[in-house]
PDB file of C-alpha atoms in Angstrom:
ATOM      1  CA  UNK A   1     -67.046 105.657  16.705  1.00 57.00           C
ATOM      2  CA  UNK A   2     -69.821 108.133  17.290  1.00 69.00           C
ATOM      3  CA  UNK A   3     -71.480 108.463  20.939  1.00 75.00           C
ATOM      4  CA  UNK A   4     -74.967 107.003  19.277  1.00 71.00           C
ATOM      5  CA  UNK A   5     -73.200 104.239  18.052  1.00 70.00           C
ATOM      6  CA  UNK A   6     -71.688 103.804  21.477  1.00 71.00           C
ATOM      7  CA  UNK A   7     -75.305 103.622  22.848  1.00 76.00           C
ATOM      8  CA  UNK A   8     -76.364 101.061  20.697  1.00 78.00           C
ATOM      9  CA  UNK A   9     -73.506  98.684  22.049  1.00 81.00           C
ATOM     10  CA  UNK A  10     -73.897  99.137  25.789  1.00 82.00           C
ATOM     11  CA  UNK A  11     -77.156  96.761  25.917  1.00 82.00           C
ATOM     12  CA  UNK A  12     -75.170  94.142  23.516  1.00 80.00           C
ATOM     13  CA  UNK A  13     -72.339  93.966  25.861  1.00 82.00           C
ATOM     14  CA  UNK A  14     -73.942  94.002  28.685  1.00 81.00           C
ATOM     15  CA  UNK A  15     -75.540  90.589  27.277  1.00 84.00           C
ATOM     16  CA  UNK A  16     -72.196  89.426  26.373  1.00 83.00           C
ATOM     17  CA  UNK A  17     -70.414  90.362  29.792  1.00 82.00           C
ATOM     18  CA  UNK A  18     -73.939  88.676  31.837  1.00 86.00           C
ATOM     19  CA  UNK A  19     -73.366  85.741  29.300  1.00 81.00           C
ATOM     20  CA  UNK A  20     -69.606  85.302  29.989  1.00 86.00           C
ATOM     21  CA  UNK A  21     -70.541  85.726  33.993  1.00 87.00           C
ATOM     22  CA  UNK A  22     -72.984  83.072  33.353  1.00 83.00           C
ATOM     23  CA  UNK A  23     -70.928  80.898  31.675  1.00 84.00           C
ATOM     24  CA  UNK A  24     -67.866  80.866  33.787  1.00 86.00           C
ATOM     25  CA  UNK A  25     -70.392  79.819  36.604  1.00 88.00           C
ATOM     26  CA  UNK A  26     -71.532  76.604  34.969  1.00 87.00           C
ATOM     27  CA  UNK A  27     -67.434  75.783  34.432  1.00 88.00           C
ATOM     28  CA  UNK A  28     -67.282  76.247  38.088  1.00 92.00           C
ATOM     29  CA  UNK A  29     -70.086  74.342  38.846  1.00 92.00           C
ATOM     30  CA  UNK A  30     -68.811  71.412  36.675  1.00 92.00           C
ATOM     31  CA  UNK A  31     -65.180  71.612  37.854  1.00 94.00           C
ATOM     32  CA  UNK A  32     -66.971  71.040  41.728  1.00 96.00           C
ATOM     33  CA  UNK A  33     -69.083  68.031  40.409  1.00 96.00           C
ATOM     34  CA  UNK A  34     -65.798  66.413  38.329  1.00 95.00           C
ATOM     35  CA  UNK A  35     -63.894  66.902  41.758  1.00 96.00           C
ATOM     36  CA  UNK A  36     -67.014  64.929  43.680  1.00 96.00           C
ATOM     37  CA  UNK A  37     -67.030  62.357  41.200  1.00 96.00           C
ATOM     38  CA  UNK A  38     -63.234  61.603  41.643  1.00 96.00           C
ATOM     39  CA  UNK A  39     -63.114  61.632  45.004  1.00 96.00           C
ATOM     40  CA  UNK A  40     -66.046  58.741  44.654  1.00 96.00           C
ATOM     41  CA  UNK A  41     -64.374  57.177  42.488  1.00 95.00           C
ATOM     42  CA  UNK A  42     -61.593  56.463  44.799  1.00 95.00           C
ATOM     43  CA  UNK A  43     -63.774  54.829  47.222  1.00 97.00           C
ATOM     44  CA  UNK A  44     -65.135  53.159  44.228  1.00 96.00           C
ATOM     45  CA  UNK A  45     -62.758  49.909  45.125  1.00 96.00           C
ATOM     46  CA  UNK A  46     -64.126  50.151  48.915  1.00 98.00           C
ATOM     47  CA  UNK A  47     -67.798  49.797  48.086  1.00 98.00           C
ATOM     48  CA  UNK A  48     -67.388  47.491  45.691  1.00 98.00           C
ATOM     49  CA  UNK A  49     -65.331  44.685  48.065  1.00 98.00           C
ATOM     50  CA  UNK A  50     -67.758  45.524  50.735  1.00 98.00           C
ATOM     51  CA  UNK A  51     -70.381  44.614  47.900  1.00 98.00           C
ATOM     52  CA  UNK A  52     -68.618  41.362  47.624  1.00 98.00           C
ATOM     53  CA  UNK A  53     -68.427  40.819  51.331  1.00 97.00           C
ATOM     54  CA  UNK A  54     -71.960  41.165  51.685  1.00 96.00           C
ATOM     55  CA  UNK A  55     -72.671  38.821  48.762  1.00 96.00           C
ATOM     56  CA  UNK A  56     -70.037  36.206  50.041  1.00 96.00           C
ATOM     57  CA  UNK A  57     -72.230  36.134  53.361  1.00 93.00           C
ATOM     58  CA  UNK A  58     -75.419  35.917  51.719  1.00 92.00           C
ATOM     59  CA  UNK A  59     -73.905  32.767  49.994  1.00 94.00           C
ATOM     60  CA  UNK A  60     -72.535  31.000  53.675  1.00 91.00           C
ATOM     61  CA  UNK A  61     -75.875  31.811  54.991  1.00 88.00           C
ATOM     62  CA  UNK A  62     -77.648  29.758  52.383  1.00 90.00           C
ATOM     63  CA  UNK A  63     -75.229  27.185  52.697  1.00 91.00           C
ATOM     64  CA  UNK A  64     -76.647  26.745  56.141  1.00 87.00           C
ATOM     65  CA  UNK A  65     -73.194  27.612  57.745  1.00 88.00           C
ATOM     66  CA  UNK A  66     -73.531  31.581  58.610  1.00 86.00           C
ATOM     67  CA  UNK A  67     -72.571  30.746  62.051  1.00 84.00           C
ATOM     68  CA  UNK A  68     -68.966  29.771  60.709  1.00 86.00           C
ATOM     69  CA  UNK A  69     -68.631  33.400  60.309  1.00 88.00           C
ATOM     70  CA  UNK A  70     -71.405  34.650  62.624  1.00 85.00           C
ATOM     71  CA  UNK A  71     -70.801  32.361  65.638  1.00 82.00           C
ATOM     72  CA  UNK A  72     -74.082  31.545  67.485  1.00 74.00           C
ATOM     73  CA  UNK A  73     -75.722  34.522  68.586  1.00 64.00           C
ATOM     74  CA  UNK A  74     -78.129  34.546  71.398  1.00 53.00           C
ATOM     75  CA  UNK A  75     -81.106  35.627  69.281  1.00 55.00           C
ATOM     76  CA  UNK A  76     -80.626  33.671  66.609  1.00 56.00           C
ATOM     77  CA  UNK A  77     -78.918  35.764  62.904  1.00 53.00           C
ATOM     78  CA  UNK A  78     -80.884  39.013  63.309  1.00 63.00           C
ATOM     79  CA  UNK A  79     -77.720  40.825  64.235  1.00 70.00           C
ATOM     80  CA  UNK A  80     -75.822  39.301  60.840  1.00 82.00           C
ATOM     81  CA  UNK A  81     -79.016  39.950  58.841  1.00 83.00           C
ATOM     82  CA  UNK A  82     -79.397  44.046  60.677  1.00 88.00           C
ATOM     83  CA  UNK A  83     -75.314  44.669  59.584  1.00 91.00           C
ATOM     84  CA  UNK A  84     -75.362  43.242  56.184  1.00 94.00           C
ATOM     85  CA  UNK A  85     -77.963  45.387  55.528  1.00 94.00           C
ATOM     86  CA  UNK A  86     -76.969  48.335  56.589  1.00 96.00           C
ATOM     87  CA  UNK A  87     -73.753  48.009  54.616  1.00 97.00           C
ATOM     88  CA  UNK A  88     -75.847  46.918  51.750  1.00 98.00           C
ATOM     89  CA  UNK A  89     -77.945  50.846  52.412  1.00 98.00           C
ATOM     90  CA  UNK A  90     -74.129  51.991  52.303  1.00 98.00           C
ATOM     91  CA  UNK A  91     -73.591  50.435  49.449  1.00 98.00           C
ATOM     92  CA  UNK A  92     -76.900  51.875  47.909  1.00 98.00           C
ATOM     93  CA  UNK A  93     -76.205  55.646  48.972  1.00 98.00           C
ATOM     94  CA  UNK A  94     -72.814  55.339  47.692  1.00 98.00           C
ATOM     95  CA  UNK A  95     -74.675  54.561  44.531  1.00 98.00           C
ATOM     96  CA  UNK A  96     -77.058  57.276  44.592  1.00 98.00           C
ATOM     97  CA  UNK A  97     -74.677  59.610  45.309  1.00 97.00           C
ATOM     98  CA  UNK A  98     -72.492  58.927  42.051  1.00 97.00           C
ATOM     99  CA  UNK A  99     -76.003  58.701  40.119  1.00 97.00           C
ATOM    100  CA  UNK A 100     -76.596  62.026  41.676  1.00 97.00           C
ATOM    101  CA  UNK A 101     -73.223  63.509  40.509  1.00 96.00           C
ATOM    102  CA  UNK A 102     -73.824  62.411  37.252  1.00 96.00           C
ATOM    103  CA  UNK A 103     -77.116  63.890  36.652  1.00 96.00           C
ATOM    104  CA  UNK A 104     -75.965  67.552  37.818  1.00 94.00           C
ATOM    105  CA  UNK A 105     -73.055  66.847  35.523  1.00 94.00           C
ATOM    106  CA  UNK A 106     -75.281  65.785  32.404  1.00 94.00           C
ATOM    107  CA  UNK A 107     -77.730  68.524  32.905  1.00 91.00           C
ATOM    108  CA  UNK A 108     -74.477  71.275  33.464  1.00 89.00           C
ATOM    109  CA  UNK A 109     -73.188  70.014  29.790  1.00 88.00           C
ATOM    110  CA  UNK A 110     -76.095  70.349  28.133  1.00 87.00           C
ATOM    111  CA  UNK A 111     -76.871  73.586  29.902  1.00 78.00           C
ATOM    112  CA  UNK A 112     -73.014  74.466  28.755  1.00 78.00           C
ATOM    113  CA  UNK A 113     -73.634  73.343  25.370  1.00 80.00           C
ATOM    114  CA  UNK A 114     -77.213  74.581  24.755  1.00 74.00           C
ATOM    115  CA  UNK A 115     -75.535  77.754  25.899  1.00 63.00           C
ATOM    116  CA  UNK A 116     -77.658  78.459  29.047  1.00 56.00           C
TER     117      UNK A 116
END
């Protein structure tokens, strides 16, 4: 190949090589994500029986028989009413987080697939 030719290449490779740079830093981007989304996932089971817990306690407390669980409490059920929902704003960041996950992972495969 002549020297000119040469030349003309450098810029084209250059693309390719920034390209292939680029590239390999969306896979490791996405292999990150995939590895937060499974580790979610195994606390997947958690949130969801604590989901169930707080749902089971809404239930006895419209039954009229929150206490069974409860026991009387000096100031009446704020306490029960303040836990379940913070473990119901758990629950919910648990949720956002996944959602979260899954958006950075959607917009990495189309970024991966749109070539980006």
């Amino acid at each position: 190949m002549s020297s000119a030719h040469l030349e003309e290449q450098r810029p084209v490779q250059a693309q390719i090589d920034q390209a292939s740079e680029h590239l390999g830093e969306l896979e490791r981007d996405l292999l990150e994500i995939d590895r937060g989304l499974e580790t979610l996932d195994e606390k997947r089971s958690h949130y969801q029986l604590l989901e169930d817990i707080c749902g089971s306690l809404d239930e006895l407390n419209d039954l009229g028989a929150g206490e069974l669980f409860w026991g009387q409490q000096a100031d009446g059920t704020t306490l029960s009413a303040d836990q379940v929902q913070a473990a119901r704003a758990r629950i919910e960041d648990f949720h956002s987080e996944i959602a979260q996950l899954q958006e950075k992972r959607q917009s990495l495969l189309e970024g991966l697939k749109d070539g980006q």
